[in-house]
Amino acid sequence: MISSNLSAIFYLISGVLFILALRGLSSPETSRQGNLFGILGMIIAVTVTFLSIGNFSNGFIFVIIFILLGGSIGAFIAYRIPMTAMPELVAGFHSLVGLAAVFVAISAFLNPEAFNLGTTGNIKLGSLIEMSIGAAVGAVTFSGSIIAFLKLQGIMSGSPITFKGQHPLNAIILVSIIVLIYFLCSTQSSNLFWILLIISFLIGFLLIIPIGGADMPVVISMLNSYSGWAAAGIGFTLENTALIITGALVGSSGAILSYIMCKGMNRSFFNVILGGFGGATEDAGTISTKEQKPVKSGNADDAAFLMKNASSVIIVPGYGMAVAQAQHALREMVDTLKKNDIKVSYAIHPVAGRMPGHMNVLLAEANVPYDEVFELEEINNDFANADVAFVIGANDVTNPVAKTDPQSPIYGMPVLDVEKCKSVLFVKRSLSPGYAGIDNDLFYKENTLMLFADAKKMTEDITKNL
């Protein structure tokens, strides 16, 4: 068994490694190194925790079995998952973190002697407060992440699900949770503990169902923050330094990222926390009416002709590129354009794809130079001076309606000003609406040429014509 002083030192080392991991993950250039720091920090934390427990008695073999079983399942899933399903994977893993916090809280409440928290019915007040908060946040994280997973997977509609009196109901439930924690700490009643968990699971569902698909990247980031705070709360209960540090890092970094994304999308940070953003989608009648508008469609020949005669091209990647795995074909097309002395740059919207950094990772996978990739605020003014905008699978993030229609669920969200280009080439399989469930006015602009095809196939055909 390792001494408490030595464990504290190793926990501190793992905490430093986690900080270095976050720093590394802030840039595609250092993300691999950041991942390695995170892996090393977690190995140290798990090993030290394992050695600090001492004599497992008959439970030793079960701990080993479950570590190997859980690790193997996680490694298999992560290895097999495609990049397009990464948001669903993240949501699923967040739910497990929340559920783990709930299970630990239940164990500590039912058997406080095993955790040195006192005796049943006489748990230390501080530990009970920490345990209750950790359990409540963990339950919210679990149920909220399940809804996010179902929406991202398409099992549940990505449209906001709302009903009359939804916000007052949420407010009443949140106040009830605070009141329940107070009375639980006063009475230490097991009935109140179970009611607290049930209500916390319920509010997790209610907070996420009214959020529309366009705002799902922010939800993923916020749930990430919740999972961190749940872990930190349980860390205080268990008096585990590594869990407190790790949970606080995840919680704070997730909250900061959510705030930055909300600012970039012109959303209220408090509305995110309370599940109060997202709007109603257009009905089918509205969409079908817009689909009857005339659109100009073309082929790879037309697209290649426009690009060959351009001096500058801006690429706008989106989720459609991810689905088609077209990033490598796109890189080949860009290399061909560069050989013809055409200036090419990439425009990335903060919420392009289904999670923060989705497009950056895909472009990095295709070895796209980092100095050619620009965020929205860096490149938006350049569209007016560019000859061609090549939109490959991006939809909601290029929709001009976000600037013109106050009734739109994406109104106020900054979008890429692609319509200001001399010519817009829009690669899409059909005129179907984007993930937010609304039609894109860009399809019907005079300077837009729709390229109806699989993104990878179309990009490869354009490259051949070039």
Short mmCIF file of C-alpha atoms in Angstrom, two decimals:
data_model
loop_
_atom_site.label_atom_id
_atom_site.label_comp_id
_atom_site.label_asym_id
_atom_site.label_seq_id
_atom_site.Cartn_x
_atom_site.Cartn_y
_atom_site.Cartn_z
CA MET A 1 0.00 0.00 0.00
CA ILE A 2 1.34 3.43 -1.03
CA SER A 3 1.64 6.18 1.64
CA SER A 4 -0.75 9.15 1.63
CA ASN A 5 2.09 11.65 1.10
CA LEU A 6 3.40 9.74 -1.90
CA SER A 7 -0.10 9.41 -3.37
CA ALA A 8 -0.59 13.18 -3.03
CA ILE A 9 2.63 13.81 -4.98
CA PHE A 10 1.60 11.42 -7.77
CA TYR A 11 -1.89 12.92 -7.89
CA LEU A 12 -0.29 16.34 -8.27
CA ILE A 13 1.83 15.03 -11.16
CA SER A 14 -1.25 13.58 -12.85
CA GLY A 15 -3.04 16.93 -12.36
CA VAL A 16 -0.17 18.77 -14.08
CA LEU A 17 -0.32 16.24 -16.95
CA PHE A 18 -4.07 16.86 -17.32
CA ILE A 19 -3.43 20.61 -17.54
CA LEU A 20 -0.77 19.99 -20.20
CA ALA A 21 -3.27 17.74 -22.01
CA LEU A 22 -5.85 20.56 -22.15
CA ARG A 23 -3.19 22.95 -23.38
CA GLY A 24 -2.14 20.50 -26.08
CA LEU A 25 -5.71 19.89 -27.21
CA SER A 26 -6.22 23.61 -27.81
CA SER A 27 -4.45 23.33 -31.18
CA PRO A 28 -4.54 20.66 -33.93
CA GLU A 29 -0.74 20.88 -34.15
CA THR A 30 -0.24 19.74 -30.55
CA SER A 31 -3.39 17.64 -30.06
CA ARG A 32 -1.62 14.26 -30.35
CA GLN A 33 0.88 15.33 -27.70
CA GLY A 34 -2.00 16.56 -25.53
CA ASN A 35 -3.72 13.19 -25.82
CA LEU A 36 -0.54 11.41 -24.71
CA PHE A 37 -0.24 13.68 -21.66
CA GLY A 38 -3.85 12.92 -20.76
CA ILE A 39 -3.34 9.16 -21.14
CA LEU A 40 -0.21 9.23 -18.99
CA GLY A 41 -1.94 11.34 -16.32
CA MET A 42 -4.88 8.93 -16.17
CA ILE A 43 -2.61 5.87 -15.93
CA ILE A 44 -0.80 7.44 -12.96
CA ALA A 45 -4.08 8.45 -11.26
CA VAL A 46 -5.69 5.01 -11.66
CA THR A 47 -2.54 3.17 -10.56
CA VAL A 48 -2.06 5.33 -7.45
CA THR A 49 -5.73 4.99 -6.49
CA PHE A 50 -5.48 1.23 -6.93
CA LEU A 51 -2.37 1.02 -4.75
CA SER A 52 -3.79 3.37 -2.10
CA ILE A 53 -6.72 1.09 -1.25
CA GLY A 54 -4.55 -1.57 0.32
CA ASN A 55 -6.01 -4.99 1.01
CA PHE A 56 -8.88 -5.86 -1.33
CA SER A 57 -9.42 -9.22 0.31
CA ASN A 58 -11.67 -11.29 -1.96
CA GLY A 59 -12.62 -8.32 -4.13
CA PHE A 60 -9.18 -7.92 -5.74
CA ILE A 61 -9.86 -10.24 -8.66
CA PHE A 62 -13.21 -8.56 -9.38
CA VAL A 63 -11.60 -5.11 -9.57
CA ILE A 64 -9.05 -6.43 -12.09
CA ILE A 65 -11.76 -8.15 -14.14
CA PHE A 66 -13.94 -5.04 -14.33
CA ILE A 67 -11.00 -2.75 -15.17
CA LEU A 68 -9.99 -5.05 -18.04
CA LEU A 69 -13.60 -5.52 -19.16
CA GLY A 70 -14.46 -1.82 -19.13
CA GLY A 71 -11.14 -0.83 -20.72
CA SER A 72 -11.54 -3.40 -23.49
CA ILE A 73 -15.09 -2.31 -24.31
CA GLY A 74 -14.06 1.36 -24.36
CA ALA A 75 -11.02 0.69 -26.55
CA PHE A 76 -13.06 -1.43 -28.98
CA ILE A 77 -15.79 1.21 -29.33
CA ALA A 78 -13.31 4.08 -29.75
CA TYR A 79 -11.31 2.10 -32.35
CA ARG A 80 -14.36 1.18 -34.43
CA ILE A 81 -16.25 4.47 -34.25
CA PRO A 82 -16.15 6.65 -37.41
CA MET A 83 -15.34 10.36 -37.12
CA THR A 84 -18.92 11.20 -38.13
CA ALA A 85 -20.22 9.43 -35.01
CA MET A 86 -17.73 11.07 -32.62
CA PRO A 87 -20.35 13.45 -31.13
CA GLU A 88 -22.59 10.49 -30.26
CA LEU A 89 -19.61 8.72 -28.70
CA VAL A 90 -18.78 11.76 -26.58
CA ALA A 91 -22.42 12.07 -25.44
CA GLY A 92 -22.48 8.36 -24.59
CA PHE A 93 -19.28 8.56 -22.55
CA HIS A 94 -20.56 11.64 -20.72
CA SER A 95 -23.64 9.67 -19.70
CA LEU A 96 -21.42 6.94 -18.22
CA VAL A 97 -19.43 9.48 -16.19
CA GLY A 98 -22.70 10.83 -14.76
CA LEU A 99 -23.99 7.33 -14.01
CA ALA A 100 -20.69 6.41 -12.30
CA ALA A 101 -21.05 9.46 -10.03
CA VAL A 102 -24.59 8.35 -9.14
CA PHE A 103 -23.47 4.79 -8.34
CA VAL A 104 -20.62 5.98 -6.13
CA ALA A 105 -23.00 8.31 -4.28
CA ILE A 106 -25.48 5.46 -3.75
CA SER A 107 -22.68 3.23 -2.42
CA ALA A 108 -21.45 5.94 -0.07
CA PHE A 109 -24.96 6.68 1.21
CA LEU A 110 -25.85 3.04 1.83
CA ASN A 111 -22.48 2.06 3.32
CA PRO A 112 -20.77 5.22 4.67
CA GLU A 113 -18.49 3.18 6.99
CA ALA A 114 -16.63 1.79 3.96
CA PHE A 115 -15.79 5.35 2.88
CA ASN A 116 -14.99 6.68 6.39
CA LEU A 117 -17.96 9.06 6.17
CA GLY A 118 -19.61 8.06 9.44
CA THR A 119 -22.41 5.57 9.96
CA THR A 120 -25.77 4.97 8.31
CA GLY A 121 -28.11 7.77 9.38
CA ASN A 122 -25.21 9.72 10.84
CA ILE A 123 -23.09 10.69 7.82
CA LYS A 124 -20.82 13.73 8.18
CA LEU A 125 -22.69 16.85 7.06
CA GLY A 126 -20.00 18.08 4.65
CA SER A 127 -19.73 14.67 3.00
CA LEU A 128 -23.50 14.40 2.67
CA ILE A 129 -23.75 17.80 0.97
CA GLU A 130 -20.96 16.89 -1.46
CA MET A 131 -22.50 13.47 -2.08
CA SER A 132 -25.97 14.93 -2.75
CA ILE A 133 -24.70 17.57 -5.17
CA GLY A 134 -22.47 15.05 -6.98
CA ALA A 135 -25.35 12.58 -7.28
CA ALA A 136 -27.79 15.24 -8.54
CA VAL A 137 -25.39 16.64 -11.16
CA GLY A 138 -24.40 13.09 -12.17
CA ALA A 139 -28.07 12.14 -12.69
CA VAL A 140 -28.68 15.29 -14.77
CA THR A 141 -25.57 14.51 -16.84
CA PHE A 142 -26.67 10.91 -17.44
CA SER A 143 -30.24 11.59 -18.56
CA GLY A 144 -29.29 14.74 -20.49
CA SER A 145 -26.51 12.92 -22.34
CA ILE A 146 -28.88 10.09 -23.25
CA ILE A 147 -31.25 12.61 -24.90
CA ALA A 148 -28.30 14.26 -26.70
CA PHE A 149 -27.16 10.83 -27.94
CA LEU A 150 -30.65 9.97 -29.22
CA LYS A 151 -30.95 13.31 -31.03
CA LEU A 152 -27.49 13.04 -32.61
CA GLN A 153 -28.08 9.42 -33.63
CA GLY A 154 -31.38 10.36 -35.27
CA ILE A 155 -33.38 8.03 -33.01
CA MET A 156 -35.13 11.10 -31.60
CA SER A 157 -36.03 14.14 -33.67
CA GLY A 158 -33.43 16.92 -33.64
CA SER A 159 -36.25 19.47 -33.47
CA PRO A 160 -36.96 21.19 -30.13
CA ILE A 161 -39.63 19.40 -28.05
CA THR A 162 -41.58 22.00 -26.11
CA PHE A 163 -44.83 22.19 -24.19
CA LYS A 164 -46.77 24.83 -22.32
CA GLY A 165 -45.38 25.70 -18.90
CA GLN A 166 -42.07 23.95 -19.60
CA HIS A 167 -39.81 26.62 -18.12
CA PRO A 168 -41.84 27.14 -14.93
CA LEU A 169 -41.85 23.35 -14.47
CA ASN A 170 -38.05 23.23 -14.86
CA ALA A 171 -37.68 26.06 -12.36
CA ILE A 172 -39.93 24.30 -9.82
CA ILE A 173 -37.95 21.05 -10.19
CA LEU A 174 -34.60 22.83 -9.76
CA VAL A 175 -35.85 24.57 -6.61
CA SER A 176 -37.19 21.21 -5.39
CA ILE A 177 -33.74 19.67 -5.77
CA ILE A 178 -32.21 22.38 -3.55
CA VAL A 179 -34.96 21.91 -0.97
CA LEU A 180 -34.56 18.13 -1.05
CA ILE A 181 -30.80 18.41 -0.48
CA TYR A 182 -31.46 20.64 2.52
CA PHE A 183 -33.95 18.23 4.12
CA LEU A 184 -31.81 15.22 3.20
CA CYS A 185 -28.88 16.75 5.09
CA SER A 186 -31.19 17.47 8.05
CA THR A 187 -32.92 14.09 8.27
CA GLN A 188 -30.61 11.73 6.31
CA SER A 189 -33.76 9.97 5.12
CA SER A 190 -33.16 7.28 2.48
CA ASN A 191 -36.55 8.08 0.92
CA LEU A 192 -35.50 11.67 0.28
CA PHE A 193 -32.23 10.45 -1.23
CA TRP A 194 -34.05 8.26 -3.79
CA ILE A 195 -36.55 11.02 -4.57
CA LEU A 196 -33.61 13.40 -5.17
CA LEU A 197 -32.10 10.98 -7.70
CA ILE A 198 -35.41 10.43 -9.54
CA ILE A 199 -36.12 14.16 -9.83
CA SER A 200 -32.52 14.83 -10.97
CA PHE A 201 -32.86 12.21 -13.73
CA LEU A 202 -36.13 13.86 -14.78
CA ILE A 203 -34.72 17.39 -15.00
CA GLY A 204 -31.88 16.08 -17.19
CA PHE A 205 -34.43 14.96 -19.79
CA LEU A 206 -36.44 18.17 -19.53
CA LEU A 207 -33.37 20.43 -19.93
CA ILE A 208 -32.21 18.85 -23.20
CA ILE A 209 -35.42 18.01 -25.11
CA PRO A 210 -36.26 21.68 -25.92
CA ILE A 211 -32.85 22.25 -27.50
CA GLY A 212 -32.74 22.19 -31.31
CA GLY A 213 -30.22 20.45 -33.51
CA ALA A 214 -28.38 23.63 -34.50
CA ASP A 215 -27.39 24.15 -30.86
CA MET A 216 -26.31 20.56 -30.19
CA PRO A 217 -22.53 21.31 -30.25
CA VAL A 218 -23.04 23.66 -27.29
CA VAL A 219 -25.05 20.97 -25.50
CA ILE A 220 -22.20 18.47 -25.91
CA SER A 221 -19.78 21.01 -24.44
CA MET A 222 -22.12 21.82 -21.53
CA LEU A 223 -22.72 18.15 -20.70
CA ASN A 224 -18.96 17.73 -20.68
CA SER A 225 -18.82 20.44 -18.03
CA TYR A 226 -21.60 18.79 -16.01
CA SER A 227 -19.76 15.46 -16.02
CA GLY A 228 -16.67 17.19 -14.64
CA TRP A 229 -18.55 18.85 -11.80
CA ALA A 230 -20.26 15.55 -10.95
CA ALA A 231 -16.84 13.87 -10.74
CA ALA A 232 -15.45 16.71 -8.59
CA GLY A 233 -18.39 16.47 -6.17
CA ILE A 234 -17.86 12.74 -5.73
CA GLY A 235 -14.12 13.38 -5.42
CA PHE A 236 -14.77 15.53 -2.36
CA THR A 237 -16.99 12.80 -0.91
CA LEU A 238 -14.27 10.17 -1.39
CA GLU A 239 -11.51 12.65 -0.42
CA ASN A 240 -9.72 11.71 -3.65
CA THR A 241 -7.42 14.52 -4.81
CA ALA A 242 -7.06 13.24 -8.38
CA LEU A 243 -10.84 13.07 -8.88
CA ILE A 244 -11.28 16.60 -7.51
CA ILE A 245 -8.54 18.02 -9.75
CA THR A 246 -9.67 16.16 -12.87
CA GLY A 247 -13.34 16.96 -12.30
CA ALA A 248 -12.62 20.64 -11.71
CA LEU A 249 -10.48 20.84 -14.86
CA VAL A 250 -13.13 19.15 -17.02
CA GLY A 251 -15.95 21.15 -15.44
CA SER A 252 -14.29 24.55 -15.77
CA SER A 253 -12.84 23.99 -19.26
CA GLY A 254 -16.22 22.68 -20.50
CA ALA A 255 -17.99 25.71 -19.03
CA ILE A 256 -15.46 28.12 -20.59
CA LEU A 257 -15.78 26.42 -23.99
CA SER A 258 -19.58 26.56 -23.74
CA TYR A 259 -19.41 30.27 -22.91
CA ILE A 260 -17.11 30.95 -25.88
CA MET A 261 -19.41 28.99 -28.21
CA CYS A 262 -22.51 30.75 -26.89
CA LYS A 263 -20.86 34.09 -27.50
CA GLY A 264 -19.92 32.98 -31.03
CA MET A 265 -23.50 31.83 -31.69
CA ASN A 266 -25.16 34.85 -30.05
CA ARG A 267 -26.83 32.59 -27.46
CA SER A 268 -27.37 33.23 -23.76
CA PHE A 269 -25.08 31.17 -21.53
CA PHE A 270 -27.74 30.95 -18.82
CA ASN A 271 -30.30 29.74 -21.36
CA VAL A 272 -27.93 26.87 -22.16
CA ILE A 273 -27.66 25.88 -18.51
CA LEU A 274 -31.43 26.06 -18.05
CA GLY A 275 -32.26 24.28 -21.32
CA GLY A 276 -34.06 27.33 -22.66
CA PHE A 277 -32.68 27.81 -26.15
CA GLY A 278 -33.46 26.36 -29.56
CA GLY A 279 -36.55 27.27 -31.46
CA ALA A 280 -39.37 25.76 -33.38
CA THR A 281 -38.56 24.40 -36.80
CA GLU A 282 -40.42 25.27 -39.94
CA ASP A 283 -43.27 23.00 -40.81
CA ALA A 284 -43.23 20.67 -43.77
CA GLY A 285 -45.51 22.96 -45.75
CA THR A 286 -43.10 25.85 -45.53
CA ILE A 287 -40.17 23.69 -46.61
CA SER A 288 -42.01 22.11 -49.53
CA THR A 289 -43.05 25.58 -50.75
CA LYS A 290 -39.44 26.74 -50.73
CA GLU A 291 -38.30 23.60 -52.52
CA GLN A 292 -40.50 24.58 -55.44
CA LYS A 293 -38.36 27.70 -56.01
CA PRO A 294 -36.13 27.52 -59.07
CA VAL A 295 -32.55 26.47 -58.40
CA LYS A 296 -29.57 26.36 -60.70
CA SER A 297 -27.84 22.99 -60.74
CA GLY A 298 -24.60 22.01 -62.41
CA ASN A 299 -22.02 19.27 -62.67
CA ALA A 300 -18.30 18.75 -62.09
CA ASP A 301 -17.50 20.31 -65.49
CA ASP A 302 -19.24 23.55 -64.57
CA ALA A 303 -17.59 23.66 -61.15
CA ALA A 304 -14.12 23.02 -62.59
CA PHE A 305 -14.63 25.77 -65.18
CA LEU A 306 -15.55 28.34 -62.51
CA MET A 307 -12.63 27.35 -60.30
CA LYS A 308 -10.08 27.38 -63.14
CA ASN A 309 -11.04 30.96 -63.95
CA ALA A 310 -10.95 32.11 -60.32
CA SER A 311 -8.08 33.82 -58.55
CA SER A 312 -9.29 32.91 -55.03
CA VAL A 313 -11.42 30.05 -53.67
CA ILE A 314 -12.75 29.64 -50.13
CA ILE A 315 -13.64 26.11 -48.99
CA VAL A 316 -16.47 25.77 -46.44
CA PRO A 317 -16.54 22.22 -45.00
CA GLY A 318 -19.48 20.83 -43.04
CA TYR A 319 -21.06 17.66 -41.73
CA GLY A 320 -21.76 16.40 -45.27
CA MET A 321 -18.01 16.27 -45.88
CA ALA A 322 -17.60 14.21 -42.71
CA VAL A 323 -20.35 11.75 -43.71
CA ALA A 324 -18.85 11.26 -47.18
CA GLN A 325 -15.28 11.09 -45.80
CA ALA A 326 -14.36 13.59 -48.49
CA GLN A 327 -11.54 15.41 -46.69
CA HIS A 328 -8.74 13.59 -48.56
CA ALA A 329 -10.41 14.12 -51.95
CA LEU A 330 -10.86 17.79 -50.99
CA ARG A 331 -7.15 18.10 -50.20
CA GLU A 332 -6.28 16.67 -53.65
CA MET A 333 -8.61 19.16 -55.34
CA VAL A 334 -7.05 22.05 -53.41
CA ASP A 335 -3.52 20.89 -54.34
CA THR A 336 -4.57 20.94 -58.01
CA LEU A 337 -5.97 24.46 -57.65
CA LYS A 338 -2.73 25.65 -56.04
CA LYS A 339 -0.73 24.31 -58.99
CA ASN A 340 -2.76 26.70 -61.13
CA ASP A 341 -1.77 29.60 -58.84
CA ILE A 342 -5.22 29.90 -57.31
CA LYS A 343 -5.34 31.11 -53.72
CA VAL A 344 -7.25 28.68 -51.49
CA SER A 345 -8.31 28.97 -47.86
CA TYR A 346 -10.69 27.12 -45.55
CA ALA A 347 -13.47 28.79 -43.55
CA ILE A 348 -14.50 27.01 -40.33
CA HIS A 349 -17.65 27.89 -38.42
CA PRO A 350 -17.42 27.33 -34.62
CA VAL A 351 -20.24 24.77 -34.74
CA ALA A 352 -19.63 23.19 -38.16
CA GLY A 353 -20.28 19.47 -37.77
CA ARG A 354 -21.81 18.11 -34.60
CA MET A 355 -19.22 19.04 -31.98
CA PRO A 356 -16.53 21.68 -31.35
CA GLY A 357 -13.47 21.23 -33.56
CA HIS A 358 -15.08 18.53 -35.74
CA MET A 359 -13.97 20.07 -39.05
CA ASN A 360 -10.51 20.98 -37.76
CA VAL A 361 -9.85 17.35 -36.85
CA LEU A 362 -11.01 16.07 -40.25
CA LEU A 363 -8.87 18.59 -42.13
CA ALA A 364 -5.87 17.78 -39.95
CA GLU A 365 -6.44 14.11 -40.79
CA ALA A 366 -6.02 15.05 -44.48
CA ASN A 367 -2.82 17.02 -43.63
CA VAL A 368 -4.32 20.37 -44.56
CA PRO A 369 -1.78 23.09 -43.54
CA TYR A 370 -2.95 24.89 -40.40
CA ASP A 371 -2.13 28.32 -41.81
CA GLU A 372 -4.80 27.82 -44.51
CA VAL A 373 -7.59 27.18 -42.00
CA PHE A 374 -9.42 30.24 -40.63
CA GLU A 375 -12.20 30.68 -38.09
CA LEU A 376 -15.37 32.62 -38.92
CA GLU A 377 -14.29 35.97 -37.47
CA GLU A 378 -10.95 35.81 -39.31
CA ILE A 379 -12.29 35.09 -42.80
CA ASN A 380 -15.88 36.34 -42.98
CA ASN A 381 -14.89 39.67 -44.55
CA ASP A 382 -12.94 37.86 -47.29
CA PHE A 383 -16.01 36.30 -48.94
CA ALA A 384 -16.97 39.59 -50.61
CA ASN A 385 -13.61 39.64 -52.43
CA ALA A 386 -13.43 35.92 -53.28
CA ASP A 387 -14.36 34.52 -56.70
CA VAL A 388 -15.70 31.13 -55.60
CA ALA A 389 -17.01 29.66 -52.36
CA PHE A 390 -17.01 25.86 -52.41
CA VAL A 391 -19.49 24.70 -49.75
CA ILE A 392 -19.10 20.98 -49.14
CA GLY A 393 -21.86 19.70 -46.90
CA ALA A 394 -22.26 22.75 -44.66
CA ASN A 395 -25.86 23.90 -44.33
CA ASP A 396 -27.11 25.78 -41.26
CA VAL A 397 -23.79 27.62 -40.81
CA THR A 398 -24.14 29.23 -44.26
CA ASN A 399 -27.86 30.05 -44.08
CA PRO A 400 -28.49 33.81 -44.63
CA VAL A 401 -31.86 33.49 -42.86
CA ALA A 402 -29.95 33.68 -39.57
CA LYS A 403 -29.47 37.39 -40.33
CA THR A 404 -32.90 38.21 -41.75
CA ASP A 405 -35.69 36.18 -40.12
CA PRO A 406 -36.37 36.81 -36.40
CA GLN A 407 -38.71 33.77 -36.36
CA SER A 408 -35.96 31.38 -37.41
CA PRO A 409 -34.49 29.05 -34.73
CA ILE A 410 -31.00 30.08 -35.86
CA TYR A 411 -31.72 33.83 -35.90
CA GLY A 412 -28.85 35.78 -34.39
CA MET A 413 -26.32 33.01 -34.91
CA PRO A 414 -23.29 34.35 -36.81
CA VAL A 415 -23.02 32.55 -40.16
CA LEU A 416 -20.41 32.46 -42.90
CA ASP A 417 -21.17 35.15 -45.50
CA VAL A 418 -20.75 32.85 -48.49
CA GLU A 419 -23.59 34.52 -50.42
CA LYS A 420 -21.30 37.55 -50.89
CA CYS A 421 -18.95 35.56 -53.15
CA LYS A 422 -19.15 36.07 -56.91
CA SER A 423 -20.04 32.37 -57.30
CA VAL A 424 -21.13 29.76 -54.77
CA LEU A 425 -20.74 26.05 -55.49
CA PHE A 426 -22.90 24.09 -53.04
CA VAL A 427 -22.30 20.33 -52.86
CA LYS A 428 -25.33 18.54 -51.42
CA ARG A 429 -27.30 15.38 -52.11
CA SER A 430 -30.65 17.20 -52.20
CA LEU A 431 -32.48 20.35 -51.13
CA SER A 432 -33.38 18.79 -47.78
CA PRO A 433 -33.06 21.07 -44.72
CA GLY A 434 -30.06 20.98 -42.41
CA TYR A 435 -29.85 19.64 -38.87
CA ALA A 436 -31.75 22.63 -37.53
CA GLY A 437 -34.70 21.53 -39.67
CA ILE A 438 -34.97 24.72 -41.76
CA ASP A 439 -34.54 25.46 -45.45
CA ASN A 440 -31.42 27.29 -46.65
CA ASP A 441 -32.10 30.47 -48.64
CA LEU A 442 -28.61 30.23 -50.11
CA PHE A 443 -29.80 27.40 -52.41
CA TYR A 444 -31.98 29.85 -54.35
CA LYS A 445 -29.54 32.76 -54.75
CA GLU A 446 -28.67 33.91 -58.29
CA ASN A 447 -24.96 33.28 -57.75
CA THR A 448 -25.42 29.76 -56.32
CA LEU A 449 -24.85 26.62 -58.39
CA MET A 450 -26.09 23.44 -56.70
CA LEU A 451 -24.00 20.31 -57.23
CA PHE A 452 -26.31 17.41 -56.34
CA ALA A 453 -24.06 14.45 -55.60
CA ASP A 454 -22.09 12.59 -52.95
CA ALA A 455 -19.48 15.04 -51.64
CA LYS A 456 -16.51 12.71 -52.19
CA LYS A 457 -17.59 11.65 -55.70
CA MET A 458 -18.26 15.24 -56.79
CA THR A 459 -14.92 16.48 -55.41
CA GLU A 460 -13.03 13.69 -57.18
CA ASP A 461 -14.82 14.46 -60.48
CA ILE A 462 -14.00 18.15 -60.16
CA THR A 463 -10.33 17.28 -59.60
CA LYS A 464 -10.32 15.14 -62.79
CA ASN A 465 -11.83 18.01 -64.78
CA LEU A 466 -9.31 20.45 -63.35
#
